CSV table of C-alpha atoms in Angstrom, one decimal:
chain,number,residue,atom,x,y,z
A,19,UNK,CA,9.8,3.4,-2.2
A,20,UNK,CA,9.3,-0.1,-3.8
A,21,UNK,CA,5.4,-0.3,-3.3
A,22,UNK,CA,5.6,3.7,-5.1
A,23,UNK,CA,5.9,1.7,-8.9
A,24,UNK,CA,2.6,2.0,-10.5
A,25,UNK,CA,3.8,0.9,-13.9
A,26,UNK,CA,2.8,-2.8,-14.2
A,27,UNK,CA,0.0,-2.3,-12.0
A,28,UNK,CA,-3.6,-2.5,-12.3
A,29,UNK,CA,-6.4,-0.6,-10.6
A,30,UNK,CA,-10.1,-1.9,-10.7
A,31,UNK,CA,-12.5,0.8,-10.8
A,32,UNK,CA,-15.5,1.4,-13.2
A,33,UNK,CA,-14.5,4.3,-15.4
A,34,UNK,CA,-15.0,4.7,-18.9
A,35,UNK,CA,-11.2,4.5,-20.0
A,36,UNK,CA,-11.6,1.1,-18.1
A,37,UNK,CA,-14.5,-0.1,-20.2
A,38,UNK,CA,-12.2,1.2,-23.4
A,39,UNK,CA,-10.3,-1.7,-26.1
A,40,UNK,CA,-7.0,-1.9,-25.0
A,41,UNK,CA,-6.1,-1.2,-28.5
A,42,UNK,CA,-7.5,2.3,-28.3
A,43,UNK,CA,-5.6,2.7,-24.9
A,44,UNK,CA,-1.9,1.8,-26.5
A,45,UNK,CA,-2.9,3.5,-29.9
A,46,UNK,CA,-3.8,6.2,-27.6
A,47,UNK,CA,-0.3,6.1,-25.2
A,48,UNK,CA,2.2,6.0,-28.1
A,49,UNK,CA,0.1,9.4,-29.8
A,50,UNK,CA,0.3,11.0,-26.4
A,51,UNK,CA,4.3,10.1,-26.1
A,52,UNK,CA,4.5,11.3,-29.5
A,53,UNK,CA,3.0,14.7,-29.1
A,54,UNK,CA,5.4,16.0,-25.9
A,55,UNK,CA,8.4,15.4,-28.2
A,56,UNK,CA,6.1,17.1,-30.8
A,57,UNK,CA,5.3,20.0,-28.4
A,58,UNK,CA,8.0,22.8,-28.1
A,59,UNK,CA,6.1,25.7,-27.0
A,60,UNK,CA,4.0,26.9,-23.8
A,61,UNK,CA,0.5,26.2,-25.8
A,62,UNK,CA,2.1,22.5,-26.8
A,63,UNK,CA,2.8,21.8,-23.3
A,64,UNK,CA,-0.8,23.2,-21.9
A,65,UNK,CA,-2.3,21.0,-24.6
A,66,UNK,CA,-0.6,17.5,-23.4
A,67,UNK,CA,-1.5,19.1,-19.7
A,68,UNK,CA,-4.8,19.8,-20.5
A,69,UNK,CA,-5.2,16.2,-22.1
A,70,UNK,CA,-3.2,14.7,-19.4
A,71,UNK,CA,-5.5,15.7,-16.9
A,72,UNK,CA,-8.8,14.6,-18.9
A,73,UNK,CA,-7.4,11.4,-18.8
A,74,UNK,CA,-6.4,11.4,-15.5
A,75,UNK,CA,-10.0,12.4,-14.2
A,76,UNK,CA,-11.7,10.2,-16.8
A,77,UNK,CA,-9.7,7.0,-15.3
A,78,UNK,CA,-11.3,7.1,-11.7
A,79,UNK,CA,-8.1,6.5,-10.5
A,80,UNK,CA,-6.9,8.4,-7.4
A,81,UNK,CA,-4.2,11.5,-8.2
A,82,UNK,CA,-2.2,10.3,-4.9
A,83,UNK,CA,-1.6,6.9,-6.1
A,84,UNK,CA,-0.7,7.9,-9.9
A,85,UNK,CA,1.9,10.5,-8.1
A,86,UNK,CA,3.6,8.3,-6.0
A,87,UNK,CA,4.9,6.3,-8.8
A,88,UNK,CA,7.3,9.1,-9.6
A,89,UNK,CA,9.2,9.0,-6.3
A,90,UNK,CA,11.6,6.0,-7.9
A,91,UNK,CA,12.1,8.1,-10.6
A,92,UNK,CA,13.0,11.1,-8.4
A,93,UNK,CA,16.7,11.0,-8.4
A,94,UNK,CA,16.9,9.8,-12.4
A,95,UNK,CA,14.9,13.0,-12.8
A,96,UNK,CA,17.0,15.0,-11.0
A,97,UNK,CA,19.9,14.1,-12.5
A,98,UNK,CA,18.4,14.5,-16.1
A,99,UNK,CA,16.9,18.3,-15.0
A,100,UNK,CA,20.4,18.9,-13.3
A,101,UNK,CA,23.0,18.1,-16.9
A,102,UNK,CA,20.4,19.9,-19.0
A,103,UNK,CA,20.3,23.7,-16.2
A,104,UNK,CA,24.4,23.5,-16.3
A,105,UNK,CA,25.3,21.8,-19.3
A,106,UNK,CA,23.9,23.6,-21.8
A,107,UNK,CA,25.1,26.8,-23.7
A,108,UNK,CA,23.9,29.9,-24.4
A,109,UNK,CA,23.0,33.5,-22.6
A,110,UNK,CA,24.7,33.1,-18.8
A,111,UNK,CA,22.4,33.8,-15.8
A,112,UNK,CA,24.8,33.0,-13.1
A,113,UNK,CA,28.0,31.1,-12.8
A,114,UNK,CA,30.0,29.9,-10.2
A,115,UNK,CA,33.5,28.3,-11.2
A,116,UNK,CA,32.8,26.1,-13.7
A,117,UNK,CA,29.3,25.5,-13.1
A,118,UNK,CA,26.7,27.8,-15.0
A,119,UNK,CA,23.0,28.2,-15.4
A,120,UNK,CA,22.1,29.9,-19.2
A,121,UNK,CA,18.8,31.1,-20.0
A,122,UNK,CA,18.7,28.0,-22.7
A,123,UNK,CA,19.6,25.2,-20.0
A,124,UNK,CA,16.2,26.6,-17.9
A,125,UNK,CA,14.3,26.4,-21.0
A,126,UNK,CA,15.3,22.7,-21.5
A,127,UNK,CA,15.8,21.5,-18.2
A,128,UNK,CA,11.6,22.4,-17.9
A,129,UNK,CA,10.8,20.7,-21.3
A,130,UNK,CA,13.0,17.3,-19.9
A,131,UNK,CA,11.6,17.4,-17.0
A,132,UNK,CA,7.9,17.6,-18.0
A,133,UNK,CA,8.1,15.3,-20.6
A,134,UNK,CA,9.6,12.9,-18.2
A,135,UNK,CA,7.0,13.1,-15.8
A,136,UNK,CA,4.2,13.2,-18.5
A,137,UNK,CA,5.7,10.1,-19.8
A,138,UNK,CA,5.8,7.9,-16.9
A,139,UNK,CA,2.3,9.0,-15.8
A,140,UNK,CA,1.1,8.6,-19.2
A,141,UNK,CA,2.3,5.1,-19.5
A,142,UNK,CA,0.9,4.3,-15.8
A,143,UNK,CA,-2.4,5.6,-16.9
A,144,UNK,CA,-2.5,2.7,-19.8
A,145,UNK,CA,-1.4,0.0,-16.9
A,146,UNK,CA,-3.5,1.1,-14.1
A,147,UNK,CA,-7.3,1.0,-16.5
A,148,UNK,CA,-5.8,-2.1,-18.2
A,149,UNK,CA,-5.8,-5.6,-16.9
A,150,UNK,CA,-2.8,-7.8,-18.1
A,151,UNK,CA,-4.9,-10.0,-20.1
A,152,UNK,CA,-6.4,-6.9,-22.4
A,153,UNK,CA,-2.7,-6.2,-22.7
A,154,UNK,CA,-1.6,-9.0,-23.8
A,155,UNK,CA,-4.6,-9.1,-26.5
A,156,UNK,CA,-4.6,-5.8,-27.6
A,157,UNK,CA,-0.8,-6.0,-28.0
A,158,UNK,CA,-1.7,-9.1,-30.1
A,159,UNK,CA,-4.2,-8.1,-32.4
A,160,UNK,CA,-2.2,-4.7,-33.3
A,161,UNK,CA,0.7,-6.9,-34.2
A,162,UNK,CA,-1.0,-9.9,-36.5
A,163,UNK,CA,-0.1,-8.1,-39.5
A,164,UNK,CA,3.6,-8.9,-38.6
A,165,UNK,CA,2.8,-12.6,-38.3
A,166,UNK,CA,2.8,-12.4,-42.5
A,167,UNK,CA,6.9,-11.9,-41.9
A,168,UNK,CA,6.8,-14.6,-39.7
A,169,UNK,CA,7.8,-12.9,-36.8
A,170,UNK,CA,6.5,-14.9,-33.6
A,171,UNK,CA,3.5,-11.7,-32.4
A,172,UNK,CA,1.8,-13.9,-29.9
A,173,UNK,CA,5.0,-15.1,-28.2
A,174,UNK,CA,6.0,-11.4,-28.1
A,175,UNK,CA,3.1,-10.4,-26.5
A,176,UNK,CA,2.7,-12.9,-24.1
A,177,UNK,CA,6.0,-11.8,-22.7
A,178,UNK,CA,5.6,-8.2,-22.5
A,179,UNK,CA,2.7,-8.9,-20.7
A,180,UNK,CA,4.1,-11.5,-18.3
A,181,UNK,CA,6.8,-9.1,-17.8
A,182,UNK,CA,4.2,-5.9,-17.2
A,183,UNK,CA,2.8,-8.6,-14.3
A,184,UNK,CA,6.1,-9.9,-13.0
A,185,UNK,CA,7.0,-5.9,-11.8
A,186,UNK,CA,4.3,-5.5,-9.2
A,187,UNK,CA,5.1,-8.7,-7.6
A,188,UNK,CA,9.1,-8.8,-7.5
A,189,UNK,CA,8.6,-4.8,-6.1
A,190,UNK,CA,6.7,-6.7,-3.3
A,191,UNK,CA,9.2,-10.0,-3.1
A,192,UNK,CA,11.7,-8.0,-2.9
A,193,UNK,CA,10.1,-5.4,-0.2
A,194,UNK,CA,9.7,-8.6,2.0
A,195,UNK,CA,13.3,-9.6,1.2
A,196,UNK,CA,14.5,-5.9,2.5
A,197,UNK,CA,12.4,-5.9,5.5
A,198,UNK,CA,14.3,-9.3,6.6
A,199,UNK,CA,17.4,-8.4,5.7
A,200,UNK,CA,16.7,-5.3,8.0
A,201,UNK,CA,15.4,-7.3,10.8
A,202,UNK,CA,18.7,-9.1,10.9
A,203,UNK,CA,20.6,-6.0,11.3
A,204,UNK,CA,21.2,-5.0,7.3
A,205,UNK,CA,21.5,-1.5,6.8
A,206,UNK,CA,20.5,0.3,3.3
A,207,UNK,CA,21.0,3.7,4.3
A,208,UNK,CA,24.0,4.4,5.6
A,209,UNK,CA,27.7,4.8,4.3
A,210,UNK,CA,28.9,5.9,1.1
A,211,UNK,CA,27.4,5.0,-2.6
A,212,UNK,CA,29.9,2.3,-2.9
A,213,UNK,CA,29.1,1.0,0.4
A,214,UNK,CA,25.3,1.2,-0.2
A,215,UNK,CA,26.0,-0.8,-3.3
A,216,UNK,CA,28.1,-3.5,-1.7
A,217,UNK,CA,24.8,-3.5,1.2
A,218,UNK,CA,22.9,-4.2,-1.7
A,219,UNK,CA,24.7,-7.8,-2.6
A,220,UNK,CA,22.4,-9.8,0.5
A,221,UNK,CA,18.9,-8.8,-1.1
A,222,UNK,CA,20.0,-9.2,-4.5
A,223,UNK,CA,21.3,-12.7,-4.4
A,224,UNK,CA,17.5,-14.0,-2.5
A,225,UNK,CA,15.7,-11.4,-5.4
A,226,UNK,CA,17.3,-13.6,-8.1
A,227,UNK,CA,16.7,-16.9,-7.0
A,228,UNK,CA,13.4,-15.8,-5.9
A,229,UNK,CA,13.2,-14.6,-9.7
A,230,UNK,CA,14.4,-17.8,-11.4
A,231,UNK,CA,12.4,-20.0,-9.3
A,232,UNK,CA,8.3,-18.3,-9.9
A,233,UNK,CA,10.1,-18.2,-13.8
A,234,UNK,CA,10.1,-22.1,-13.5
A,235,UNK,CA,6.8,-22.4,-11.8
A,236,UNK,CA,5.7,-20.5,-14.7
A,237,UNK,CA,6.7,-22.5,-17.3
A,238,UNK,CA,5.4,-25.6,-15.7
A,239,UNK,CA,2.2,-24.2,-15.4
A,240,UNK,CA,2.4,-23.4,-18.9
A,241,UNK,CA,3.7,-27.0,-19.7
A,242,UNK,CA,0.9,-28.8,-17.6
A,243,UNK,CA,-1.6,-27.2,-19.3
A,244,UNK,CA,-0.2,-28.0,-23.2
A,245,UNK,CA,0.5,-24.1,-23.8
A,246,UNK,CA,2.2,-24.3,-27.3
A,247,UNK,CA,2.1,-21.2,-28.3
A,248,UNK,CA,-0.2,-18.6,-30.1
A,249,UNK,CA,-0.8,-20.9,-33.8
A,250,UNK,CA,-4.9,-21.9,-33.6
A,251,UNK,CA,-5.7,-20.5,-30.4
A,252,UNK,CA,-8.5,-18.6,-29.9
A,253,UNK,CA,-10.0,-15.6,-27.0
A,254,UNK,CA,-12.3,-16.1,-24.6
A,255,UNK,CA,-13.2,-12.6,-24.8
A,256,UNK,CA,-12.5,-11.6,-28.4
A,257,UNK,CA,-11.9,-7.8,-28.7
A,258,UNK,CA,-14.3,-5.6,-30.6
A,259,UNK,CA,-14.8,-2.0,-31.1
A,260,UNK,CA,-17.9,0.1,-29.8
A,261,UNK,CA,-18.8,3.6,-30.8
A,262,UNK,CA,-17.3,5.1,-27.8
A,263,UNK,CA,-13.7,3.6,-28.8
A,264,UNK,CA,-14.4,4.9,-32.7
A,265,UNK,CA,-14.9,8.5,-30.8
A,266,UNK,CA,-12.0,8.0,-28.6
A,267,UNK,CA,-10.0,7.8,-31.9
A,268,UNK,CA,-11.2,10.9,-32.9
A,269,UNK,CA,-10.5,12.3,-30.0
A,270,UNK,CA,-6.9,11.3,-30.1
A,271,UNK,CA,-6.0,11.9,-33.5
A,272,UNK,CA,-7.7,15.5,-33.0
A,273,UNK,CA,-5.3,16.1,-30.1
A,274,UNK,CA,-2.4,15.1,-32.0
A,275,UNK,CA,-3.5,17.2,-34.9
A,276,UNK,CA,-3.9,20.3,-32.6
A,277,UNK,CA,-0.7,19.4,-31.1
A,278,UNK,CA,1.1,19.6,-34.5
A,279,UNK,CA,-0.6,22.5,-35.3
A,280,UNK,CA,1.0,24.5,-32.9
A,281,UNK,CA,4.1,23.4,-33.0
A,282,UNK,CA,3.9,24.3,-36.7
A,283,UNK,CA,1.8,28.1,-36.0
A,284,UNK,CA,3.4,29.3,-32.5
């Protein structure tokens, strides 16, 4: 389950979202988040499918590998979908004690649970066509208008973006932790949630440590090679925008228009 994360991961491949300014690609993600809170209908939530799966197929990126990045999210899913189907009132369907499903808790146990899964494959789709450099300059450059309030934009972005790259390889560090735990005799799976926790205690104490220690080889790095900072620096691949990321505006703003629409008509 810890090689299933996607977010925080990126996958080469030679697709036109690939070849799009990462600016147009989070401009683009926060619209699309936007619209499925937006959406509140059937027609809302074919839209953000229909779009969804554009995307999806535009990306080049296989529909197995996107998937599998909601298996962690499985059980926090469930539980979401489960308090929304009993928790919420309105016309009873069927009840048992003091459990009860209402034609109202179906309605919005669907709409949490597609916007949840829309979400996380949304934002994987941004992740997976983006390196961590073009997020760290896109991020950047959308920001620099903050820098006037002297808030620190570059420093901000550099650590969202070390912290995007840092997922994919503590998922692995600590894979290789669990697999020697297990091969001394550690066991995951079995006994009760408290006992599962308590299990947990010999992987996370090496996960830590293993943490602080690449977070001080970082900052050495950093040191040895005079990093001070974002003040006078300049990109080796300065970002600029082509006619195909002027459509792709469009193309989002049309969607989110649409979207509103029929939130506003239906």
């Amino acid at each position: 389950m810890i090689r299933d994360i996607t977010i925080g991961q990126y996958y080469p491949a030679d697709s036109l979202l690939h070849r799009l300014d990462p600016r147009v690609k989070f401009v683009g993600t926060i619209m699309f988040l936007v619209s499925l809170f937006v959406a509140d209908s059937f027609w809302g939530y074919l839209l953000a499918t229909a779009f969804l799966v554009t995307i999806i197929v535009m990306s080049k990126v296989p529909v197995k590998f996107m998937l599998k990045g909601l298996k962690p999210l499985f059980f926090i899913l469930l539980i979401t979908v489960a308090f929304n189907l009993f928790l919420v009132p309105g016309k009873v369907l069927w009840q048992f004690w003091i459990l009860k499903i209402t034609k109202e808790g179906i309605l919005q146990a669907v709409r949490i649970g597609i916007r949840l899964i829309y979400l996380v494959i949304g934002s994987s789709v941004m992740t997976l066509t983006t390196t961590p450099n073009q997020l760290t300059d896109g991020l950047e450059r959308l920001m620099k208008p903050l820098n006037k309030i002297r808030i620190p934009v570059h420093e901000i972005a550099m650590m969202m973006s070390i912290a995007l790259r840092f997922i994919p390889i503590l998922m692995e560090e600590t894979d290789k932790i669990m697999k020697a735990q297990i091969a001394r005799g550690a066991d995951f799976e079995k006994g009760s949630l408290i006992q599962k926790a308590k299990n947990l205690l010999p992987l996370l104490v090496p996960l830590f440590i293993s943490a602080f220690r690449r977070a001080d080889d970082l900052a050495m790095a950093m040191e040895a090679r005079c990093y001070h900072g974002g003040e006078n620096r300049t990109s080796m691949k300065p970002l600029k925008y082509y006619s195909r990321d002027i459509s792709a505006y469009v193309c989002i703003f049309l969607y989110l228009a649409a979207d509103i629409a029929i939130r506003v008509l239906v």
